[in-house]
Coordinates of N, CA, C and O in Angstrom, one line a residue:
M1 N -26.2 -71.6 -21.4 CA -25.8 -71.0 -22.6 C -26.1 -69.6 -22.6 O -27.3 -69.2 -22.2
R2 N -25.2 -68.7 -23.0 CA -25.5 -67.3 -23.1 C -26.3 -67.0 -24.4 O -26.1 -67.6 -25.4
H3 N -27.2 -66.0 -24.2 CA -27.9 -65.5 -25.4 C -27.0 -64.8 -26.4 O -26.1 -64.1 -26.1
I4 N -27.3 -65.0 -27.7 CA -26.5 -64.5 -28.8 C -26.5 -63.0 -28.8 O -25.5 -62.4 -29.2
H5 N -27.6 -62.4 -28.4 CA -27.6 -60.9 -28.5 C -26.7 -60.3 -27.4 O -26.2 -59.2 -27.6
K6 N -26.5 -61.0 -26.3 CA -25.6 -60.5 -25.3 C -24.2 -60.6 -25.8 O -23.3 -59.7 -25.6
I7 N -23.9 -61.7 -26.4 CA -22.5 -62.0 -26.9 C -22.2 -60.9 -28.0 O -21.1 -60.4 -28.1
F8 N -23.2 -60.6 -28.8 CA -23.0 -59.6 -29.9 C -22.5 -58.3 -29.3 O -21.7 -57.6 -29.9
H9 N -23.1 -57.8 -28.2 CA -22.7 -56.5 -27.6 C -21.5 -56.6 -26.8 O -20.9 -55.5 -26.5
E10 N -21.0 -57.8 -26.4 CA -19.9 -57.9 -25.5 C -18.6 -58.2 -26.2 O -17.5 -58.1 -25.6
T11 N -18.6 -58.7 -27.4 CA -17.4 -59.2 -28.1 C -17.1 -58.4 -29.3 O -18.0 -57.6 -29.8
S12 N -16.0 -58.6 -29.9 CA -15.6 -58.0 -31.2 C -16.4 -58.7 -32.3 O -17.0 -59.8 -32.1
A13 N -16.4 -58.1 -33.5 CA -17.1 -58.7 -34.6 C -16.6 -60.1 -35.0 O -17.3 -61.0 -35.3
S14 N -15.3 -60.2 -35.0 CA -14.7 -61.5 -35.3 C -15.0 -62.6 -34.3 O -15.3 -63.8 -34.6
G15 N -15.0 -62.2 -33.0 CA -15.4 -63.1 -31.9 C -16.8 -63.5 -32.0 O -17.2 -64.7 -31.8
F16 N -17.7 -62.6 -32.3 CA -19.1 -62.9 -32.5 C -19.4 -63.8 -33.7 O -20.1 -64.8 -33.6
N17 N -18.7 -63.5 -34.8 CA -18.9 -64.3 -36.0 C -18.5 -65.8 -35.8 O -19.1 -66.7 -36.2
K18 N -17.4 -66.0 -35.0 CA -16.9 -67.3 -34.7 C -18.0 -68.1 -33.9 O -18.4 -69.2 -34.2
I19 N -18.5 -67.4 -32.8 CA -19.5 -68.1 -32.0 C -20.8 -68.3 -32.8 O -21.4 -69.4 -32.7
Y20 N -21.2 -67.3 -33.6 CA -22.4 -67.5 -34.4 C -22.3 -68.7 -35.4 O -23.2 -69.5 -35.5
E21 N -21.2 -68.8 -36.1 CA -21.0 -69.9 -37.0 C -21.0 -71.3 -36.2 O -21.5 -72.2 -36.7
E22 N -20.4 -71.3 -35.1 CA -20.4 -72.6 -34.3 C -21.8 -73.0 -33.9 O -22.2 -74.1 -34.0
R23 N -22.6 -72.0 -33.5 CA -24.0 -72.3 -33.1 C -24.9 -72.6 -34.4 O -25.7 -73.5 -34.3
F24 N -24.7 -71.9 -35.4 CA -25.4 -72.1 -36.6 C -25.2 -73.5 -37.2 O -26.1 -74.2 -37.7
N25 N -24.0 -74.0 -37.2 CA -23.6 -75.3 -37.7 C -23.6 -76.4 -36.7 O -23.0 -77.5 -37.0
Y26 N -24.1 -76.2 -35.6 CA -24.2 -77.2 -34.5 C -24.9 -78.4 -35.0 O -25.9 -78.3 -35.7
H27 N -24.5 -79.6 -34.7 CA -25.0 -80.9 -35.2 C -26.5 -81.1 -34.9 O -27.2 -81.8 -35.6
S28 N -27.0 -80.6 -33.8 CA -28.4 -80.8 -33.4 C -29.4 -79.7 -33.8 O -30.5 -79.8 -33.5
N29 N -28.9 -78.8 -34.6 CA -29.8 -77.7 -35.1 C -30.8 -78.3 -36.1 O -30.5 -79.2 -36.9
V30 N -32.0 -77.8 -36.1 CA -33.0 -78.2 -37.0 C -33.4 -76.9 -37.8 O -33.7 -75.9 -37.3
R31 N -33.3 -77.0 -39.1 CA -33.6 -75.9 -40.0 C -34.8 -76.2 -40.8 O -35.0 -77.3 -41.3
F32 N -35.7 -75.2 -40.8 CA -37.1 -75.4 -41.4 C -37.2 -74.9 -42.8 O -38.2 -75.0 -43.4
G33 N -36.2 -74.1 -43.2 CA -36.3 -73.5 -44.6 C -37.3 -72.4 -44.6 O -37.9 -72.1 -45.7
M34 N -37.6 -71.7 -43.5 CA -38.6 -70.6 -43.5 C -37.8 -69.3 -43.6 O -36.7 -69.2 -43.2
H35 N -38.5 -68.3 -44.2 CA -37.9 -67.0 -44.3 C -38.8 -66.0 -43.6 O -40.0 -66.1 -43.7
I36 N -38.2 -65.1 -42.9 CA -39.0 -64.1 -42.1 C -39.0 -62.8 -42.9 O -38.0 -62.3 -43.3
K37 N -40.2 -62.3 -43.2 CA -40.4 -61.0 -44.0 C -40.3 -59.9 -43.0 O -41.0 -59.8 -42.0
P38 N -39.4 -58.9 -43.3 CA -39.3 -57.7 -42.4 C -40.6 -57.0 -42.3 O -41.4 -57.0 -43.3
M39 N -40.9 -56.4 -41.2 CA -42.2 -55.7 -41.0 C -42.4 -54.5 -41.9 O -43.5 -54.2 -42.2
D40 N -41.3 -53.9 -42.3 CA -41.5 -52.6 -43.1 C -41.6 -52.9 -44.6 O -41.6 -51.9 -45.4
Q41 N -41.7 -54.1 -45.1 CA -41.8 -54.4 -46.5 C -43.3 -54.7 -46.8 O -44.0 -55.4 -46.1
S42 N -43.8 -54.2 -47.9 CA -45.2 -54.4 -48.2 C -45.4 -55.6 -49.2 O -46.5 -56.1 -49.3
T43 N -44.3 -56.0 -49.8 CA -44.5 -57.1 -50.8 C -44.0 -58.4 -50.1 O -43.1 -58.4 -49.2
F44 N -44.5 -59.5 -50.6 CA -44.1 -60.8 -50.1 C -42.8 -61.3 -50.8 O -42.6 -60.9 -51.9
L45 N -42.1 -62.1 -50.2 CA -40.8 -62.7 -50.8 C -41.1 -63.7 -51.7 O -42.0 -64.5 -51.6

């Protein structure tokens, strides 16, 4: 499987969005409900 960051740089926006949605909604994905705080923010979410 190709890494998503490589696909992002090699395809159009619509092509990337299609592949991203397919991977995001794949039946074996496990979602943990976690949120990542950007490094440049001083407050918590």
